Coordinates of C-alpha atoms in Angstrom, one line a residue:
Chain V
M1 CA -5.9 -9.7 24.3
T2 CA -3.9 -6.5 23.7
V3 CA -1.1 -8.5 22.1
L4 CA -3.6 -10.2 19.8
R5 CA -5.1 -6.9 18.8
L6 CA -1.6 -5.5 18.1
L7 CA -0.8 -8.6 16.0
L8 CA -4.0 -8.2 14.1
F9 CA -3.2 -4.5 13.5
V10 CA 0.3 -5.3 12.1
L11 CA -1.1 -8.2 10.0
V12 CA -3.7 -5.9 8.4
L13 CA -1.1 -3.3 7.7
Q14 CA 1.0 -5.9 5.9
F15 CA -2.1 -7.3 4.2
S16 CA -2.8 -3.9 2.7
H17 CA 0.5 -4.1 0.8
L18 CA -0.6 -7.2 -0.9
F19 CA -2.8 -5.1 -3.2
I20 CA 0.2 -3.3 -4.5
Y21 CA 2.6 -6.2 -4.4
D22 CA 4.4 -6.4 -7.8
H23 CA 2.2 -3.4 -8.9
E24 CA 4.0 -1.8 -11.8
N25 CA 5.1 1.7 -10.9
H26 CA 5.7 3.5 -14.1
I27 CA 7.7 6.3 -12.6
L28 CA 11.4 5.8 -12.1
S29 CA 12.3 5.4 -8.5
I30 CA 14.6 7.9 -6.8
Y31 CA 17.3 5.3 -7.0
N32 CA 18.0 6.8 -10.4
F33 CA 18.4 10.3 -8.8
R34 CA 22.0 9.5 -8.2
F35 CA 22.6 10.8 -11.7
L36 CA 21.1 14.2 -11.0
S37 CA 23.1 17.3 -10.7
N38 CA 21.3 18.5 -7.5
I39 CA 20.1 15.5 -5.6
S40 CA 19.4 17.2 -2.3
Q41 CA 16.9 19.5 -3.8
A42 CA 15.3 16.5 -5.6
I43 CA 15.0 14.5 -2.3
A44 CA 13.5 17.6 -0.6
F45 CA 10.8 17.8 -3.1
C46 CA 10.2 14.1 -3.3
S47 CA 9.9 13.8 0.5
T48 CA 6.7 15.9 0.3
G49 CA 5.4 14.1 -2.8
L50 CA 6.0 17.0 -5.2
K51 CA 8.0 15.2 -7.9
K52 CA 6.0 16.6 -10.8
E53 CA 6.3 20.1 -9.4
F54 CA 10.0 19.7 -9.2
G55 CA 10.0 18.7 -12.9
D56 CA 8.1 22.0 -13.6
L57 CA 10.6 24.0 -11.7
L58 CA 13.5 22.3 -13.6
F59 CA 11.7 23.3 -16.9
I60 CA 11.3 26.9 -15.8
R61 CA 15.0 27.0 -14.8
L62 CA 15.9 25.5 -18.2
L63 CA 13.9 28.3 -20.0
Q64 CA 15.5 30.9 -17.8
Y65 CA 19.0 29.5 -18.6
Y66 CA 18.4 29.3 -22.4
G67 CA 16.6 32.6 -22.5
K68 CA 19.5 34.4 -21.0
K69 CA 22.7 34.7 -22.9
N70 CA 26.0 34.1 -21.1
F71 CA 24.2 33.0 -18.0
Y72 CA 27.2 31.6 -16.1
Y73 CA 30.2 32.5 -18.3
D74 CA 30.7 36.1 -19.3
D75 CA 33.5 35.4 -21.8
Y76 CA 31.7 32.9 -24.0
L77 CA 30.1 33.9 -27.3
D78 CA 26.4 33.9 -27.9
G79 CA 24.7 30.6 -28.3
Y80 CA 27.0 28.6 -26.0
Y81 CA 25.2 26.8 -23.2
P82 CA 27.4 24.3 -21.5
L83 CA 24.9 23.4 -18.8
M84 CA 22.0 22.7 -21.2
N85 CA 22.6 19.0 -21.4
I86 CA 22.7 18.7 -17.6
K87 CA 19.4 20.5 -17.2
V88 CA 17.6 18.4 -19.9
R89 CA 19.0 15.2 -18.4
D90 CA 17.8 16.2 -15.0
L91 CA 14.3 16.8 -16.4
A92 CA 14.3 13.4 -18.2
I93 CA 15.3 11.6 -14.9
V94 CA 12.9 13.4 -12.6
D95 CA 9.8 13.5 -14.8
P96 CA 10.0 11.4 -18.0
F97 CA 6.3 12.0 -18.6
Y98 CA 6.8 15.7 -19.1
E99 CA 6.6 15.3 -22.9
N100 CA 6.6 18.9 -24.1
A101 CA 9.5 20.0 -21.9
I102 CA 11.7 17.0 -22.8
V103 CA 11.0 17.3 -26.5
L104 CA 11.7 21.1 -26.4
G105 CA 15.0 20.6 -24.4
N106 CA 16.3 17.8 -26.6
T107 CA 15.3 19.7 -29.8
I108 CA 17.4 22.7 -28.6
L109 CA 20.3 20.3 -27.8
A110 CA 20.2 18.4 -31.1
F111 CA 19.3 21.1 -33.7
G112 CA 20.3 24.3 -31.9
L113 CA 23.4 23.4 -30.0
K114 CA 24.4 20.5 -32.3
E115 CA 24.8 18.1 -29.3
T116 CA 23.1 15.2 -31.0
I117 CA 24.7 12.5 -28.9
N118 CA 23.5 14.1 -25.6
A119 CA 20.0 14.6 -27.0
K120 CA 19.8 10.9 -28.0
S121 CA 21.0 9.7 -24.6
N122 CA 18.5 12.0 -22.8
L123 CA 15.6 10.7 -24.9
K124 CA 16.7 7.1 -24.2
I125 CA 16.7 7.9 -20.5
A126 CA 13.1 9.2 -20.8
L127 CA 12.1 6.2 -22.8
I128 CA 13.2 3.8 -20.0
S129 CA 10.0 4.4 -18.0
N130 CA 7.9 6.1 -20.7
R131 CA 8.2 3.3 -23.3
N132 CA 6.9 3.7 -26.8
N133 CA 6.2 7.4 -26.4
H134 CA 5.8 8.4 -30.0
K135 CA 6.9 12.0 -29.5
Y136 CA 10.3 10.8 -28.2
L137 CA 10.7 8.1 -30.8
N138 CA 9.8 10.5 -33.7
L139 CA 12.3 13.1 -32.3
L140 CA 15.0 10.3 -32.0
A141 CA 14.3 9.4 -35.7
A142 CA 14.5 13.1 -36.7
I143 CA 17.9 13.4 -34.9
I144 CA 19.3 10.4 -36.7
T145 CA 18.1 11.7 -40.0
Y146 CA 19.8 15.1 -39.2
E147 CA 23.0 13.3 -38.3
S148 CA 23.0 11.2 -41.4
N149 CA 22.5 14.4 -43.6
K150 CA 25.2 16.3 -41.7
K151 CA 27.8 13.7 -41.0
N152 CA 26.8 11.0 -43.6
I153 CA 26.8 8.3 -40.9
I154 CA 23.9 6.5 -39.2
D155 CA 24.0 5.5 -35.5
E156 CA 23.4 1.8 -35.8
K157 CA 22.7 1.2 -32.1
T158 CA 19.9 3.8 -32.0
L159 CA 18.7 2.6 -35.4
L160 CA 18.2 -0.9 -34.0
F161 CA 16.5 0.6 -30.9
L162 CA 14.1 2.4 -33.2
Y163 CA 13.6 -0.7 -35.3
E164 CA 12.5 -2.7 -32.3
S165 CA 10.0 0.1 -31.3
A166 CA 8.7 0.2 -34.9
L167 CA 7.9 -3.5 -34.7
E168 CA 5.5 -2.9 -31.7
D169 CA 1.8 -3.1 -32.5
S170 CA 1.3 0.4 -31.0
S171 CA 3.6 2.2 -33.4
S172 CA 2.2 4.2 -36.3
D173 CA 2.6 3.6 -40.0
M174 CA 4.4 6.9 -40.5
F175 CA 7.0 6.0 -37.8
R176 CA 7.5 2.6 -39.4
N177 CA 8.1 4.3 -42.8
I178 CA 10.6 6.7 -41.3
V179 CA 12.5 3.9 -39.6
A180 CA 12.4 1.8 -42.8
F181 CA 13.8 4.8 -44.8
L182 CA 16.6 5.1 -42.2
C183 CA 17.4 1.4 -42.3
L184 CA 17.7 1.6 -46.1
K185 CA 20.0 4.6 -45.7
G186 CA 22.1 2.8 -43.2
G187 CA 22.5 -0.2 -45.5
R188 CA 20.2 -2.5 -43.4
K189 CA 18.0 -3.8 -46.3
D190 CA 16.7 -6.8 -44.2
L191 CA 15.3 -4.6 -41.5
A192 CA 13.6 -2.3 -44.0
I193 CA 12.0 -5.3 -45.7
S194 CA 10.6 -6.6 -42.4
L195 CA 9.2 -3.2 -41.6
Y196 CA 7.5 -2.8 -44.9
R197 CA 6.0 -6.3 -44.5
K198 CA 4.8 -5.2 -41.0
V199 CA 3.1 -2.1 -42.6
I200 CA 1.3 -4.3 -45.2
E201 CA 0.2 -6.7 -42.4
K202 CA -1.0 -4.2 -39.8
S203 CA -1.9 -1.0 -41.7
N204 CA -5.4 0.1 -42.3
D205 CA -4.3 2.9 -44.7
K206 CA -4.4 2.1 -48.4
N207 CA -1.7 4.7 -49.3
Y208 CA 0.8 3.3 -46.8
K209 CA 0.1 -0.3 -48.0
E210 CA 0.6 0.7 -51.6
K211 CA 3.8 2.5 -50.8
A212 CA 5.1 -0.5 -48.8
I213 CA 4.3 -2.9 -51.7
R214 CA 6.0 -0.5 -54.2
K215 CA 9.1 -0.4 -51.9
L216 CA 9.2 -4.2 -51.6
K217 CA 9.1 -4.5 -55.4
E218 CA 12.0 -2.1 -55.7
L219 CA 13.9 -4.2 -53.1
K220 CA 12.9 -7.3 -55.0
A221 CA 11.5 -8.8 -51.8
L222 CA 8.0 -9.4 -53.1
Chain F
M1 CA -41.2 -15.2 13.0
T2 CA -42.7 -12.1 14.8
I3 CA -39.6 -11.8 17.1
R4 CA -37.4 -11.8 14.1
I5 CA -39.3 -8.8 12.5
I6 CA -39.2 -6.8 15.7
S7 CA -35.5 -7.3 16.1
K8 CA -34.9 -6.3 12.5
T9 CA -36.9 -3.1 13.0
Y10 CA -35.1 -2.5 16.4
L11 CA -31.7 -2.9 14.7
L12 CA -32.6 -0.5 11.9
N13 CA -33.8 2.1 14.4
L14 CA -30.7 1.6 16.5
L15 CA -28.5 2.1 13.4
K16 CA -30.5 5.2 12.4
M17 CA -30.1 6.7 15.9
T18 CA -26.3 5.9 16.0
L19 CA -25.8 7.5 12.5
R20 CA -27.8 10.5 13.6
R21 CA -25.7 11.0 16.7
I22 CA -22.5 10.5 14.7
F23 CA -23.8 13.1 12.1
Y24 CA -24.7 15.8 14.7
L25 CA -21.5 15.2 16.6
S26 CA -19.5 15.5 13.3
L27 CA -21.3 18.7 12.5
Y28 CA -20.4 20.1 16.0
Y29 CA -16.7 19.2 15.6
F30 CA -16.7 20.7 12.0
R31 CA -18.1 24.0 13.4
E32 CA -15.5 23.8 16.1
F33 CA -12.8 23.7 13.5
L34 CA -14.2 26.6 11.6
L35 CA -13.9 28.8 14.7
S36 CA -10.4 27.6 15.7
R37 CA -7.1 29.3 15.2
V38 CA -5.8 26.4 13.1
F39 CA -8.4 27.2 10.4
Q40 CA -7.2 30.8 10.1
I41 CA -3.5 29.6 9.9
I42 CA -4.5 27.0 7.2
I43 CA -6.4 29.6 5.2
F44 CA -3.4 32.0 5.4
F45 CA -1.1 29.1 4.2
F46 CA -3.5 28.3 1.4
V47 CA -3.7 31.9 0.2
F48 CA 0.1 32.2 0.3
S49 CA 0.6 29.0 -1.8
F50 CA -2.1 30.0 -4.2
L51 CA -0.4 33.4 -4.9
T52 CA 3.0 31.7 -5.3
S53 CA 1.6 29.1 -7.7
S54 CA -0.1 31.7 -9.8
L55 CA 3.2 33.7 -10.1
V56 CA 5.2 30.6 -11.0
G57 CA 2.9 29.8 -13.9
I58 CA 3.9 33.0 -15.7
L59 CA 7.5 31.9 -15.8
A60 CA 6.6 28.7 -17.7
V61 CA 5.7 30.6 -20.9
S62 CA 4.3 27.8 -23.2
E63 CA 3.6 25.3 -20.5
E64 CA 1.7 27.8 -18.3
K65 CA -1.5 25.7 -18.0
K66 CA 0.4 22.5 -17.0
V67 CA 2.6 24.3 -14.4
L68 CA -0.4 26.2 -12.9
L69 CA -2.4 22.9 -12.6
D70 CA 0.5 21.1 -11.0
F71 CA 1.2 23.9 -8.5
F72 CA -2.4 24.3 -7.6
L73 CA -2.6 20.5 -7.0
A74 CA 0.5 20.8 -4.8
A75 CA -1.0 23.7 -2.9
T76 CA -4.2 21.7 -2.3
Y77 CA -2.2 18.7 -1.2
L78 CA 0.0 20.6 1.2
T79 CA -3.0 22.4 2.7
S80 CA -5.0 19.3 3.3
I81 CA -1.9 17.4 4.7
L82 CA -1.1 20.3 7.0
F83 CA -4.7 20.1 8.4
S84 CA -4.6 16.3 8.8
I85 CA -1.3 16.3 10.6
V86 CA -1.9 19.3 12.9
Y87 CA -5.6 19.5 13.7
P88 CA -6.6 15.9 14.8
P89 CA -4.0 15.5 17.6
L90 CA -4.6 19.1 18.7
S91 CA -8.4 18.7 18.8
I92 CA -8.3 15.3 20.6
N93 CA -5.7 16.5 23.1
N94 CA -7.6 19.7 23.8
E95 CA -10.8 17.7 24.4
I96 CA -9.1 15.3 26.8
E97 CA -7.2 18.0 28.7
T98 CA -10.3 20.3 29.2
K99 CA -12.4 17.2 30.0
R100 CA -15.0 18.2 27.5
I101 CA -15.0 14.6 26.2
Y102 CA -16.9 13.6 29.4
L103 CA -19.8 15.8 28.3
V104 CA -20.1 13.9 25.0
I105 CA -19.6 10.4 26.5
S106 CA -22.0 11.1 29.4
K107 CA -24.9 11.8 27.0
S108 CA -25.6 8.1 26.2
T109 CA -23.0 8.2 23.4
S110 CA -20.6 5.3 23.2
R111 CA -16.9 5.9 22.9
Y112 CA -17.0 4.3 19.4
E113 CA -19.7 6.8 18.3
C114 CA -17.6 9.7 19.6
F115 CA -14.5 8.3 17.9
F116 CA -16.1 7.8 14.5
S117 CA -17.9 11.2 14.7
K118 CA -14.5 12.8 15.1
F119 CA -13.1 10.8 12.3
F120 CA -15.9 11.7 9.9
A121 CA -15.7 15.4 11.0
F122 CA -12.0 15.4 10.1
V123 CA -12.6 13.7 6.7
V124 CA -15.4 16.1 5.9
T125 CA -13.3 19.1 6.9
S126 CA -10.4 18.0 4.7
F127 CA -12.8 17.4 1.8
A128 CA -14.3 20.9 2.4
L129 CA -10.8 22.4 2.3
V130 CA -10.0 20.6 -1.0
L131 CA -13.4 21.7 -2.4
I132 CA -12.7 25.4 -1.4
S133 CA -9.2 25.3 -3.0
T134 CA -10.5 23.6 -6.2
S135 CA -13.3 26.3 -6.5
V136 CA -10.8 29.1 -6.0
F137 CA -8.5 27.6 -8.7
F138 CA -11.3 27.0 -11.0
I139 CA -12.5 30.6 -10.8
F140 CA -8.9 31.9 -11.2
L141 CA -8.2 29.7 -14.2
S142 CA -11.4 30.3 -16.0
I143 CA -11.7 34.1 -15.4
F144 CA -8.1 35.3 -15.4
K145 CA -6.4 32.8 -17.6
G146 CA -9.1 31.4 -19.8
Y147 CA -8.3 27.7 -19.1
H148 CA -10.6 25.0 -17.9
L149 CA -9.9 22.2 -15.4
P150 CA -9.3 18.8 -17.2
S151 CA -11.0 15.7 -15.9
S152 CA -7.7 14.2 -14.8
Y153 CA -7.4 17.1 -12.3
F154 CA -10.4 15.6 -10.4
K155 CA -8.8 12.2 -10.3
E156 CA -5.8 13.8 -8.7
I157 CA -8.1 15.5 -6.2
A158 CA -9.6 12.1 -5.3
F159 CA -6.0 10.8 -4.8
I160 CA -5.2 13.7 -2.5
V161 CA -8.4 13.1 -0.4
L162 CA -7.5 9.4 -0.1
K163 CA -3.9 10.3 1.1
T164 CA -5.4 12.7 3.6
I165 CA -7.7 10.0 5.0
V166 CA -4.7 7.7 5.5
I167 CA -2.8 10.5 7.4
I168 CA -5.9 11.4 9.5
S169 CA -6.2 7.7 10.6
I170 CA -2.5 7.6 11.5
S171 CA -2.6 10.9 13.4
M172 CA -5.7 9.8 15.3
G173 CA -4.0 6.5 16.2
F174 CA -0.9 8.3 17.6
S175 CA -3.1 10.8 19.4
F176 CA -4.4 8.0 21.6
I177 CA -1.1 6.2 21.9
T178 CA 0.9 9.2 23.1
S179 CA -0.3 11.8 25.5
S180 CA 1.6 14.7 23.9
F181 CA 0.3 16.2 20.7
Y182 CA 3.8 17.5 19.7
S183 CA 5.1 14.0 19.5
T184 CA 2.0 12.9 17.5
I185 CA 2.6 15.7 15.0
L186 CA 6.3 14.9 14.8
I187 CA 5.7 11.1 14.3
T188 CA 2.9 11.6 11.8
T189 CA 5.1 14.0 9.8
M190 CA 8.0 11.5 9.8
I191 CA 5.7 8.7 8.6
W192 CA 4.3 11.0 5.9
I193 CA 7.8 11.8 4.6
A194 CA 9.1 8.2 4.9
S195 CA 6.0 6.9 3.0
H196 CA 7.2 8.7 -0.2
F197 CA 10.3 6.4 -0.2
T198 CA 8.5 3.1 0.3
L199 CA 9.4 2.0 -3.2
E200 CA 13.1 2.5 -2.5
L201 CA 12.9 0.7 0.8
K202 CA 11.2 -2.3 -0.9
Y203 CA 13.9 -2.2 -3.6
S204 CA 16.6 -2.4 -0.9
L205 CA 14.9 -5.4 0.6
N206 CA 15.1 -7.2 -2.8
N207 CA 18.8 -6.4 -3.0
I208 CA 19.9 -7.1 0.6
K209 CA 23.7 -7.0 1.0
S210 CA 24.2 -5.9 4.6
A211 CA 22.3 -6.1 7.9
I212 CA 21.2 -2.4 7.7
D213 CA 19.2 -3.2 4.6
Y214 CA 16.8 -5.3 6.8
F215 CA 15.6 -1.9 8.0
G216 CA 13.7 -1.9 4.7
Y217 CA 11.0 -4.2 6.3
I218 CA 9.7 -1.0 7.9
S219 CA 8.3 -0.2 4.4
Y220 CA 5.6 -2.8 5.0
L221 CA 4.4 -0.8 8.0
L222 CA 4.2 2.5 6.1
P223 CA 1.6 3.5 3.5
D224 CA 2.9 3.7 0.0
F225 CA 2.8 7.3 -1.3
S226 CA 5.3 6.7 -4.0
Y227 CA 2.7 6.1 -6.6
Q228 CA 1.7 9.0 -8.9
K229 CA -1.5 7.6 -10.4
L230 CA -4.6 6.3 -8.7
D231 CA -6.1 3.0 -9.5
M232 CA -8.1 0.3 -7.8
N233 CA -5.2 -1.5 -6.2
I234 CA -3.9 1.7 -4.6
F235 CA -7.4 2.6 -3.5
L236 CA -7.8 -0.7 -1.7
H237 CA -4.3 -0.5 -0.2
Y238 CA -5.1 3.0 1.3
M239 CA -8.6 1.8 2.6
V240 CA -7.3 -1.3 4.3
Y241 CA -4.3 0.6 5.7
S242 CA -6.4 3.4 7.2
S243 CA -9.0 0.8 8.5
A244 CA -6.2 -0.9 10.5
W245 CA -5.1 2.4 12.1
L246 CA -8.8 3.3 12.9
Y247 CA -9.3 -0.1 14.5
L248 CA -6.2 0.4 16.7
A249 CA -7.2 4.0 17.6
A250 CA -10.8 3.0 18.4
T251 CA -9.7 0.1 20.6
I252 CA -7.2 2.2 22.5
F253 CA -9.8 5.0 23.0
D254 CA -12.3 2.5 24.2
K255 CA -9.9 1.2 26.9
K256 CA -8.3 4.5 27.7
E257 CA -8.8 6.0 31.2
L258 CA -9.6 9.6 30.5

């Protein structure tokens, strides 16, 4: 009888896991923590279920680092923060839903410290689990626009990534217009045409529709 | 027909009496906790974590509200978990060692009633701790900072209460399995920590390469605390999981020679 009760106990424990079998967990598992700079601290926080609080601490440390000149290196000039990318990347891995912090960190990296490649990769890391987050996608588009103005080249890989996001039903008309503009600038007329057609199909705004029709007439695709 | 009506009334009265006994016993155990040393230590821990959290918020500059809310939630969570790991085995062991449990059982109270009254007392106490901490944070935020608590905060509070119920059921189970409350506290703490890595253990099961990866099957015996947001599936998982532990604990207590 005792064995039967134990067996029933174990079966019910296992049965409870059926409710969460294949349940989508939107947060990255700690398997990705192997890319962190300080994994032991991250594990210590996660073992008590304080992942979000660790993200907050990382943000505070980022502010303290950026707010203090020559934090680690006395002989560097003002405005040189070599560890900034590591700190922003750690934040993107630990808590990709901490929007304001990730946007702030990557804005500093891209426009303040001119490390656009690092900023783009950090945003893509955050977008893995926080898909179609418009703040991150808009910042990514802004970084590509900045790069194209400064270096006169367009990152085709990121552009294709943004194009796929713009095709989603959840993306805004403004974002589709931005990506269409970038596609035209990058010489990808076909992608821009499909985006303008998407705007005409999905948009509820008369102005965006008229603009898209005008653009398609210019591109002779209408 | 008449016999059926009588038995229905009889059953209802029996249920009312049982619930009344459970209610008064739970109240007694709740009052016992308020007078205990553990309550004073938990209050001290709560005050310390509250002060630390309020100081950390200042460092976050533009994100002060989010950081304050996160750290207050963490303080609430740690306080309630500390209570649920430490107090149930301490209380149960104390009652068995001092033989006070005979007083309860001898007064026409069944062992199951005694067991469930203790369980409800622990749940109500942890809920009261969460309520006190939320009220303190609400007063601090609204008066000193000018912020208000968002509705998502209360969903997180409900999540914390559910996790506490799971830990209480596990600690009560081990209190009756082992005779030492030190080992109960240690084992419950280990289970609590390991439960945060259930997702990773399940991932290793899907990618088994060596024999040691089969250890991942232990993830199906642990509750899953790796989820960050509460929904219906997770609620059901926690309820069924804690019911299994309560069933085991109640069965062991019923057969135990005190």
